Coordinates of C-alpha atoms in Angstrom, one line a residue:
M30 CA 29.4 19.6 -8.9
G31 CA 32.6 21.6 -9.5
G32 CA 31.0 23.1 -12.5
T33 CA 28.0 24.2 -10.5
K34 CA 30.3 26.0 -8.0
I35 CA 32.0 27.9 -10.9
N36 CA 28.6 29.0 -12.3
V37 CA 27.4 30.2 -8.9
S38 CA 30.6 32.1 -8.4
K39 CA 30.2 33.8 -11.8
K40 CA 26.6 34.7 -11.1
F41 CA 27.5 36.1 -7.7
F42 CA 30.4 38.1 -9.2
N43 CA 28.3 39.5 -12.0
K44 CA 25.5 40.5 -9.6
L45 CA 28.0 42.1 -7.2
Y46 CA 29.8 44.0 -10.0
F47 CA 26.5 45.3 -11.2
R48 CA 25.6 46.5 -7.7
Y49 CA 28.9 48.1 -7.4
N50 CA 28.4 50.1 -10.5
Q51 CA 25.0 51.3 -9.3
F52 CA 25.0 54.2 -6.8
S53 CA 22.8 52.4 -4.2
N54 CA 19.1 52.6 -5.3
L55 CA 19.4 56.4 -5.9
T56 CA 20.7 56.0 -9.4
Q57 CA 18.0 53.8 -10.7
R58 CA 16.3 56.9 -12.1
K59 CA 17.5 60.0 -13.9
Y60 CA 17.4 63.2 -12.0
P61 CA 15.9 66.5 -13.3
T62 CA 18.6 69.1 -14.2
K63 CA 18.6 72.8 -14.5
R64 CA 20.5 72.6 -17.7
T65 CA 18.6 72.1 -21.0
T66 CA 21.5 72.2 -23.4
A67 CA 23.3 68.9 -23.9
Y68 CA 27.1 69.1 -24.0
P69 CA 29.3 66.2 -25.2
V70 CA 32.1 65.0 -23.0
S71 CA 34.6 67.3 -24.6
Q72 CA 36.3 70.6 -24.0
L73 CA 34.0 73.6 -24.1
S74 CA 34.8 75.9 -26.9
V75 CA 36.1 79.1 -25.2
K76 CA 38.1 81.9 -26.7
N77 CA 41.5 82.4 -25.2
V78 CA 41.3 85.4 -22.8
D79 CA 44.1 86.8 -20.8
N80 CA 42.2 88.3 -17.9
F81 CA 39.8 87.0 -15.2
K82 CA 37.1 89.5 -15.7
D83 CA 36.3 88.3 -19.2
L84 CA 36.1 84.8 -17.9
G85 CA 33.3 85.8 -15.5
I86 CA 35.2 86.3 -12.3
R87 CA 33.7 89.1 -10.1
E88 CA 35.4 92.5 -10.2
V89 CA 36.2 92.4 -6.4
L90 CA 38.1 89.1 -6.9
C91 CA 39.9 90.4 -9.9
K92 CA 41.1 93.4 -7.9
A93 CA 42.1 91.2 -5.0
L94 CA 44.1 88.9 -7.3
R95 CA 46.1 91.8 -8.6
Q96 CA 46.7 93.5 -5.2
N97 CA 47.1 90.5 -2.9
F98 CA 48.4 87.7 -5.1
N99 CA 50.1 89.7 -7.9
I100 CA 48.1 87.6 -10.4
T101 CA 46.7 89.2 -13.5
K102 CA 46.4 86.4 -16.0
P103 CA 44.7 83.0 -15.7
T104 CA 46.5 79.8 -16.5
P105 CA 45.5 77.9 -19.6
C106 CA 43.6 75.4 -17.4
Q107 CA 41.8 78.2 -15.7
Q108 CA 40.8 79.7 -19.0
K109 CA 38.9 76.6 -19.8
L110 CA 37.5 75.5 -16.4
I111 CA 36.2 78.8 -15.2
P112 CA 33.7 79.4 -18.0
S113 CA 32.8 75.7 -18.0
I114 CA 31.9 75.9 -14.3
L115 CA 30.0 79.2 -14.7
S116 CA 28.0 77.7 -17.6
G117 CA 26.2 75.6 -14.9
N118 CA 26.9 72.2 -16.5
D119 CA 28.6 69.3 -14.8
V120 CA 32.3 69.5 -15.4
L121 CA 35.2 67.0 -15.3
I122 CA 38.7 68.5 -15.0
R123 CA 42.0 66.9 -15.7
D124 CA 45.4 68.7 -16.0
L125 CA 48.9 68.3 -14.8
T126 CA 49.8 69.0 -11.1
G127 CA 50.5 72.7 -10.5
S128 CA 48.3 74.0 -13.2
G129 CA 46.0 76.0 -10.9
K130 CA 43.0 73.7 -11.0
T131 CA 41.9 74.0 -7.4
F132 CA 42.4 77.8 -7.3
G133 CA 40.4 78.2 -10.5
I134 CA 37.6 76.1 -9.1
V135 CA 37.5 78.3 -5.9
L136 CA 37.4 81.5 -8.0
A137 CA 34.6 80.2 -10.1
L138 CA 32.5 79.0 -7.1
L139 CA 32.9 82.4 -5.4
S140 CA 31.8 84.1 -8.6
K141 CA 28.6 82.1 -9.0
T142 CA 25.3 83.8 -8.2
R143 CA 23.9 82.8 -4.8
I144 CA 20.4 81.4 -5.7
V145 CA 17.6 80.5 -3.3
P146 CA 15.8 77.5 -4.8
K147 CA 12.3 78.0 -6.1
S148 CA 11.3 74.9 -4.2
L149 CA 11.4 76.8 -1.0
S150 CA 8.0 78.1 0.0
Q151 CA 7.5 81.8 -0.3
N152 CA 7.1 82.1 3.5
T153 CA 10.4 80.5 4.2
R154 CA 12.7 81.6 1.4
S155 CA 13.9 84.7 3.1
S156 CA 14.2 83.1 6.6
I157 CA 16.1 79.8 5.7
P158 CA 19.8 80.4 4.8
I159 CA 21.4 77.7 2.8
T160 CA 24.9 76.6 1.9
T161 CA 25.3 77.3 -1.8
N162 CA 28.5 75.5 -2.8
L163 CA 30.1 72.4 -1.2
L164 CA 33.8 71.6 -2.0
V165 CA 35.0 68.2 -0.7
V166 CA 38.8 67.8 -0.4
P167 CA 41.0 64.9 0.7
S168 CA 42.8 66.5 3.6
R169 CA 42.6 69.1 6.4
E170 CA 45.7 70.8 5.0
L171 CA 44.1 71.5 1.6
A172 CA 40.9 72.7 3.3
F173 CA 42.7 75.2 5.4
Q174 CA 44.9 76.3 2.5
I175 CA 41.7 77.1 0.5
E176 CA 40.4 79.0 3.5
S177 CA 43.6 81.0 3.7
W178 CA 43.4 81.9 0.0
I179 CA 39.9 83.2 0.4
H180 CA 40.8 85.2 3.6
S181 CA 43.6 86.8 1.6
L182 CA 41.3 87.6 -1.3
F183 CA 38.9 89.4 0.9
R184 CA 41.2 90.9 3.5
D185 CA 40.7 94.5 2.3
T186 CA 37.0 94.3 2.4
N187 CA 34.5 94.5 5.3
L188 CA 32.6 91.5 4.2
P189 CA 31.6 88.9 6.9
M190 CA 33.9 86.0 6.2
K191 CA 31.7 83.4 7.9
S192 CA 29.0 84.1 5.2
I193 CA 31.6 83.5 2.5
I194 CA 33.8 80.6 3.6
Q195 CA 33.7 78.0 6.4
V196 CA 35.7 74.8 6.9
A197 CA 34.5 71.4 8.2
V198 CA 37.4 69.2 9.3
K199 CA 38.4 67.1 12.3
T200 CA 40.3 69.2 14.7
A201 CA 40.2 70.3 18.4
K202 CA 36.8 69.5 20.1
E203 CA 36.0 73.1 21.0
I204 CA 36.6 74.2 17.5
E205 CA 34.5 71.5 16.0
E206 CA 31.6 72.6 18.3
E207 CA 32.1 76.2 17.1
Q208 CA 32.1 75.0 13.4
L209 CA 28.7 73.4 14.0
V210 CA 27.3 76.6 15.6
N211 CA 28.6 78.6 12.6
F212 CA 27.1 76.3 10.0
R213 CA 23.7 76.5 11.5
K214 CA 23.7 80.2 12.2
T215 CA 25.4 81.4 9.0
P216 CA 25.5 78.9 6.2
P217 CA 28.3 80.1 3.9
L218 CA 28.5 80.7 0.2
L219 CA 31.3 78.0 0.1
L220 CA 31.7 75.2 2.6
V221 CA 35.0 73.3 2.3
G222 CA 35.5 70.1 4.2
T223 CA 36.7 66.5 4.3
A224 CA 34.1 63.9 3.5
K225 CA 34.5 62.1 6.8
R226 CA 33.8 65.2 8.8
L227 CA 30.9 66.3 6.6
L228 CA 29.3 62.9 6.8
E229 CA 29.7 63.0 10.6
L230 CA 27.8 66.3 10.7
V231 CA 25.1 64.9 8.5
E232 CA 24.6 61.6 10.4
N233 CA 25.1 62.9 14.0
H234 CA 24.2 66.5 13.9
G235 CA 21.5 66.7 11.3
L236 CA 23.4 69.0 8.9
K237 CA 21.4 69.3 5.6
F238 CA 22.2 70.5 2.2
H239 CA 18.8 71.5 0.9
G240 CA 19.1 73.8 -2.1
L241 CA 22.7 73.1 -2.7
N242 CA 23.8 74.6 -6.1
T243 CA 27.2 72.9 -6.6
L244 CA 28.9 69.8 -5.3
A245 CA 32.7 69.9 -6.2
L246 CA 35.0 67.0 -5.5
D247 CA 38.7 67.8 -5.6
E248 CA 41.3 65.0 -6.0
V249 CA 38.4 62.8 -6.7
D250 CA 40.4 59.6 -7.3
H251 CA 41.6 59.8 -3.7
L252 CA 38.0 60.5 -2.5
I253 CA 36.4 57.6 -4.3
K254 CA 39.2 55.1 -4.6
L255 CA 37.7 52.6 -7.1
P256 CA 39.1 49.1 -7.1
G257 CA 41.7 48.6 -9.9
K258 CA 40.7 46.9 -13.1
H259 CA 42.6 43.8 -12.0
A260 CA 41.0 43.8 -8.5
N261 CA 40.1 40.3 -7.2
L262 CA 36.6 39.3 -6.0
K263 CA 37.6 39.9 -2.3
K264 CA 38.5 43.5 -2.9
I265 CA 35.3 44.2 -4.9
I266 CA 33.2 42.6 -2.2
N267 CA 35.0 44.6 0.5
R268 CA 34.5 47.8 -1.5
E269 CA 30.8 47.1 -1.9
I270 CA 30.4 46.5 1.8
H271 CA 32.4 49.5 2.8
P272 CA 31.5 52.5 0.6
K273 CA 33.7 55.6 1.0
P274 CA 32.5 58.6 3.0
T275 CA 32.3 60.7 -0.2
E276 CA 29.9 58.2 -1.7
L277 CA 27.7 58.2 1.4
L278 CA 27.8 62.0 1.5
A279 CA 26.7 62.1 -2.2
R280 CA 23.9 59.6 -1.5
H281 CA 22.6 61.9 1.3
I282 CA 22.7 64.9 -1.0
L283 CA 20.9 63.1 -3.9
S284 CA 18.4 61.3 -1.6
G285 CA 16.3 64.5 -1.3
L286 CA 15.8 65.0 -5.1
N287 CA 12.1 65.4 -5.9
N288 CA 11.3 63.7 -2.7
D289 CA 8.5 66.1 -1.9
N290 CA 6.4 63.3 -0.4
N291 CA 8.9 62.7 2.3
E292 CA 7.6 63.6 5.7
S293 CA 10.6 65.7 6.7
S294 CA 10.4 67.6 3.4
R295 CA 6.7 68.4 4.0
N296 CA 7.3 69.5 7.5
E297 CA 10.2 71.8 6.5
K298 CA 8.6 72.8 3.2
I299 CA 12.0 72.5 1.6
Y300 CA 13.5 69.9 -0.8
Y301 CA 15.8 69.5 -3.8
R302 CA 14.2 70.3 -7.1
Y303 CA 17.2 69.8 -9.2
K304 CA 20.4 67.8 -9.1
P305 CA 23.3 70.1 -8.0
Q306 CA 25.9 70.9 -10.5
V307 CA 28.8 68.4 -10.1
I308 CA 32.4 69.4 -10.6
I309 CA 35.1 66.6 -10.6
S310 CA 38.8 67.4 -10.6
S311 CA 42.1 65.5 -10.4
A312 CA 45.4 65.2 -12.2
T313 CA 44.8 61.5 -12.3
L314 CA 41.1 61.4 -13.5
N315 CA 41.1 58.1 -15.4
R316 CA 38.5 56.5 -17.7
A317 CA 37.0 54.3 -14.9
L318 CA 36.2 57.3 -12.8
R319 CA 34.7 59.3 -15.7
Y320 CA 32.4 56.4 -16.5
Y321 CA 31.6 55.9 -12.8
F322 CA 30.1 59.4 -12.5
K323 CA 28.4 59.1 -15.9
D324 CA 26.8 55.6 -15.2
N325 CA 25.7 56.6 -11.8
Q326 CA 23.9 59.8 -13.1
L327 CA 26.1 62.1 -10.9
A328 CA 27.5 63.7 -14.0
P329 CA 25.6 62.1 -16.9
N330 CA 26.6 64.6 -19.7
P331 CA 29.5 66.7 -18.5
I332 CA 31.9 69.1 -20.1
F333 CA 35.3 67.4 -20.0
V334 CA 38.2 69.9 -19.6
D335 CA 41.2 67.8 -20.4
M336 CA 44.5 69.9 -20.6
S337 CA 46.9 67.0 -19.9
Q338 CA 47.5 66.2 -23.6
G339 CA 48.3 62.6 -22.6
N340 CA 51.1 63.6 -20.2
Y341 CA 51.2 62.9 -16.5
S342 CA 54.0 65.0 -15.1
P343 CA 55.1 68.6 -16.1
P344 CA 58.1 68.4 -18.4
T345 CA 60.1 70.9 -16.2
I346 CA 60.5 68.3 -13.4
T347 CA 63.5 65.9 -13.4
H348 CA 63.1 62.5 -11.8
H349 CA 65.8 60.5 -10.1
C350 CA 65.7 57.2 -8.2
L351 CA 68.4 55.8 -5.9
T352 CA 68.4 52.2 -4.7
I353 CA 69.8 51.7 -1.2
T354 CA 71.5 48.5 0.1
S355 CA 73.5 47.8 3.2
N356 CA 76.7 48.8 1.5
N357 CA 76.1 50.9 -1.5
I358 CA 73.8 53.4 -3.4
R359 CA 73.1 53.1 -7.1
N360 CA 71.0 54.8 -9.7
L361 CA 67.9 52.9 -10.7
T362 CA 67.9 52.3 -14.5
T363 CA 65.8 50.3 -16.8
S364 CA 68.6 47.8 -17.2
N365 CA 69.4 47.1 -13.6
S366 CA 65.7 47.0 -12.6
T367 CA 65.1 43.9 -14.7
S368 CA 68.4 42.1 -15.3
E369 CA 69.7 42.0 -11.7
E370 CA 68.2 39.7 -9.0
E371 CA 66.5 41.8 -6.4
R372 CA 67.7 41.4 -2.8
I373 CA 65.2 41.8 -0.1
Q374 CA 66.5 44.3 2.5
D375 CA 65.7 43.7 6.2
F376 CA 65.6 47.3 7.2
E377 CA 62.8 49.8 7.2
E378 CA 62.4 53.1 5.3
D379 CA 63.4 55.1 8.5
D380 CA 66.5 53.0 9.1
D381 CA 69.7 54.9 9.5
R382 CA 71.0 53.7 6.1
M383 CA 68.0 55.3 4.4
V384 CA 68.2 58.4 6.5
D385 CA 71.9 58.8 5.8
S386 CA 71.3 58.6 2.1
V387 CA 68.7 61.3 2.2
V388 CA 70.9 63.5 4.4
G389 CA 73.9 63.1 2.1
T390 CA 71.8 64.0 -1.0
I391 CA 70.3 67.1 0.7
E392 CA 73.8 68.2 1.6
L393 CA 74.8 67.9 -2.1
E394 CA 71.7 69.9 -3.1
K395 CA 71.7 72.5 -0.4
Q396 CA 73.0 75.3 -2.6
M397 CA 70.0 74.8 -4.9
I398 CA 67.3 74.1 -2.4
Q399 CA 64.9 76.9 -1.8
T400 CA 62.3 74.9 0.1
G401 CA 62.2 71.1 0.1
I402 CA 59.8 68.4 1.3
I403 CA 60.4 64.8 2.3
F404 CA 57.5 62.4 1.9
V405 CA 57.3 59.1 3.8
N406 CA 54.6 56.4 4.1
H407 CA 51.9 56.4 6.8
K408 CA 53.8 53.9 8.9
I409 CA 56.7 56.2 9.6
N410 CA 56.7 58.3 12.9
V411 CA 57.2 61.7 11.5
P412 CA 58.2 63.6 14.7
E413 CA 60.8 61.0 15.4
L414 CA 62.1 61.2 11.8
V415 CA 62.2 65.0 12.1
K416 CA 64.3 64.6 15.2
K417 CA 66.8 62.4 13.3
F418 CA 67.2 64.9 10.5
R419 CA 67.7 67.8 12.9
E420 CA 70.4 65.8 14.7
Y421 CA 72.2 65.7 11.3
G422 CA 71.9 69.5 10.9
I423 CA 69.0 69.4 8.4
P424 CA 66.5 72.3 9.0
A425 CA 63.6 69.8 9.1
K426 CA 60.0 70.7 10.3
E427 CA 56.9 68.6 10.4
L428 CA 54.2 69.8 8.0
S429 CA 51.4 69.6 10.5
S430 CA 48.1 68.0 9.6
S431 CA 46.5 69.7 12.6
Y432 CA 46.9 73.4 12.0
I433 CA 47.5 75.4 15.2
P434 CA 44.3 77.2 16.1
T435 CA 44.1 80.7 17.5
I436 CA 41.0 81.5 19.4
S437 CA 39.9 85.2 19.9
E438 CA 36.7 87.2 20.4
Q439 CA 36.2 87.0 16.6
G440 CA 36.3 83.2 16.7
Y441 CA 39.0 80.8 15.6
S442 CA 41.6 81.1 12.9
Y443 CA 44.6 79.1 11.6
N444 CA 48.1 79.9 10.7
S445 CA 48.6 79.0 7.1
L446 CA 50.9 76.1 6.6
S447 CA 51.7 76.0 10.3
T448 CA 54.3 73.5 11.5
I449 CA 54.8 71.8 14.8
E450 CA 58.2 71.3 16.3
T451 CA 57.7 68.9 19.2
D452 CA 60.4 68.8 21.9
L453 CA 63.1 69.9 19.4
N454 CA 64.3 73.0 21.2
D455 CA 66.8 71.0 23.2
I456 CA 68.4 69.5 20.1
V457 CA 71.6 71.3 19.1
T458 CA 71.9 71.5 15.3
Q459 CA 75.0 72.7 13.6
S460 CA 73.2 73.7 10.4
T461 CA 75.1 75.0 7.4
F462 CA 72.0 75.8 5.5
S463 CA 70.6 79.3 4.7
P464 CA 68.3 80.6 7.4
K465 CA 65.6 80.8 4.8
T466 CA 65.8 77.1 3.9
T467 CA 63.2 74.8 5.2
I468 CA 62.8 71.0 4.6
Y469 CA 59.3 69.9 5.5
V470 CA 58.6 66.3 6.4
A471 CA 55.1 64.9 5.7
Q472 CA 53.3 61.6 5.1
E473 CA 52.3 60.6 1.6
F474 CA 48.6 61.5 1.8
T475 CA 49.4 65.1 2.6
S476 CA 50.6 65.7 -1.0
R477 CA 47.1 66.0 -2.5
G478 CA 46.5 69.5 -3.7
I479 CA 48.9 71.3 -1.2
D480 CA 50.7 74.3 -2.8
I481 CA 53.7 75.3 -0.7
P482 CA 55.6 78.3 -2.2
N483 CA 59.1 77.8 -3.7
I484 CA 59.3 74.0 -3.4
S485 CA 62.4 73.2 -5.5
H486 CA 63.1 69.7 -4.3
V487 CA 60.9 66.7 -3.4
F488 CA 62.5 63.7 -1.6
I489 CA 60.5 60.5 -1.5
L490 CA 61.6 58.0 1.2
G491 CA 60.5 54.5 0.2
V492 CA 58.4 53.3 -2.7
P493 CA 55.0 55.1 -2.9
S494 CA 51.7 53.2 -2.4
S495 CA 50.8 53.7 -6.1
A496 CA 51.8 55.4 -9.3
A497 CA 49.1 58.1 -8.7
E498 CA 50.6 58.9 -5.3
Y499 CA 54.0 59.2 -6.8
L500 CA 52.6 61.7 -9.3
H501 CA 51.0 63.8 -6.7
M502 CA 54.0 63.8 -4.4
S503 CA 56.3 64.8 -7.3
G504 CA 53.8 67.4 -8.3
R505 CA 54.5 69.6 -5.3
T506 CA 57.4 71.0 -7.2
G507 CA 57.6 72.3 -10.8
R508 CA 54.4 74.2 -10.3
M509 CA 53.1 76.9 -12.7
G510 CA 55.8 76.0 -15.2
G511 CA 58.7 76.3 -12.8
D512 CA 61.6 73.8 -12.5
G513 CA 61.8 71.1 -10.0
K514 CA 63.7 68.0 -8.9
V515 CA 62.4 64.8 -7.5
I516 CA 64.7 62.2 -5.9
S517 CA 63.3 58.9 -4.6
F518 CA 65.1 56.5 -2.2
I519 CA 64.0 52.9 -2.3
K520 CA 65.3 49.6 -1.0
D521 CA 66.9 47.1 -3.5
G522 CA 63.9 44.8 -3.3
Q523 CA 61.5 47.6 -4.4
K524 CA 63.1 48.2 -7.8
R525 CA 60.6 46.3 -9.9
V526 CA 57.6 48.0 -8.3
M527 CA 59.2 51.5 -8.7
M528 CA 60.1 50.8 -12.3
N529 CA 56.5 49.8 -13.0
Y530 CA 55.3 53.1 -11.8
I531 CA 57.9 55.0 -13.9
T532 CA 56.9 53.0 -17.0
F533 CA 53.2 53.5 -16.4
L534 CA 53.6 57.2 -16.0
D535 CA 55.9 57.4 -19.0
L536 CA 58.5 59.3 -17.1
K537 CA 62.1 59.8 -18.1
L538 CA 64.3 58.6 -15.2
D539 CA 67.6 60.6 -15.2
N540 CA 70.8 59.3 -13.5
Y541 CA 71.7 61.3 -10.4
E542 CA 75.2 62.7 -11.3
H543 CA 76.7 62.2 -7.8
V544 CA 76.0 58.4 -7.7
D545 CA 77.1 55.5 -10.0

């Protein structure tokens, strides 16, 4: 009888795992594609060029890059990914943090020709506007940063910005309502949004993506979050029952393919004829994710732009880790992470002992800090922690996840990288830092894709939730080949987990010179 239970369990597991690797019933067939040339999963052979125009970027964007960003040459990653995207093939992109992946994707999408699908009837082609490119990102911060980039690119033109870029994220109610009105009235060339908000618009407000040319998923490992290779049956079952918003959104987009017998399609005389081009990007794009998109026919034969060369972190970043106990601070090393017995500490990451350690380290580094950022886990109350740091004289600010909106006759806008200082004006700080120095405080998930100028130091308070999250947090510094320093603060009982991350990422952990 016991053997029977084992056999049933195995059958159930195999069936469930098979279902998990299928993208609902949508991937039981292959979709027609606009592209007739088959490319292997490899780098596209592209000559090295040192200007954006020869890569296919529009002249107006090349001029704006020079005048508004002082950028004249593409990064090595952009040299590969831009022509790959403009070729029309599905593209997978992997490179180190800070290599210009997201910016390159945005430039390529803005340079694509806006095509009205042939599947639209002749009577409706000119009267039905469509969203051409959809870029799904993991956070509001990244969505608004991309919007800010594009506004800066086109600030010297008279082009209507709503027809070029719009953002779909959770924010103030009146702004969400205005977003919906804008989408329906003027579908943009590029719509940037979080999967949760986009799915809400699809399910509750009837937003459609008929005729979509390109679906781009940035920081895809965070958007999809596949179970780990050692995940137990319970996690796999839970993942099957609760698909991520990005998956549901993709199902909606793919559900209209060749579905010309569908009643709504006949009524609107509009449907998908081809699968949209799919662009996948992340610094931590692993093998499981690559096969997930291939097996589920989302990107069955993509170009793989892999610039990482087997590395995870830029070599210009130095990594340090300090272990905190009730009575001392020590460097984490390979020897003391395994040979000494770990002592479970009964205090939290925002305890005064942890905060004191971060404050002391920032004081030691203050002459070298240009801009810094402190990352904490999602359980930490960020405004309260900011208040603590300011009481110590640290010029701390919360990196807001809800950008402050400004509403005018022209509509709404957001201040780039705005911060919120809640009830802090009454706190007297005796700061000895330069007036130009700012230390941002943010939760771990905010690290994905955000590019804050001049980040010289990253401080991580507590052990990260995963090795990938450590990589993305540390990647806010050392961008575009610059130097950077990452200092982590963990409790004594977290040494083994942290060392596993360091080993997995193949990072060199340096001793912090001011600590034994």
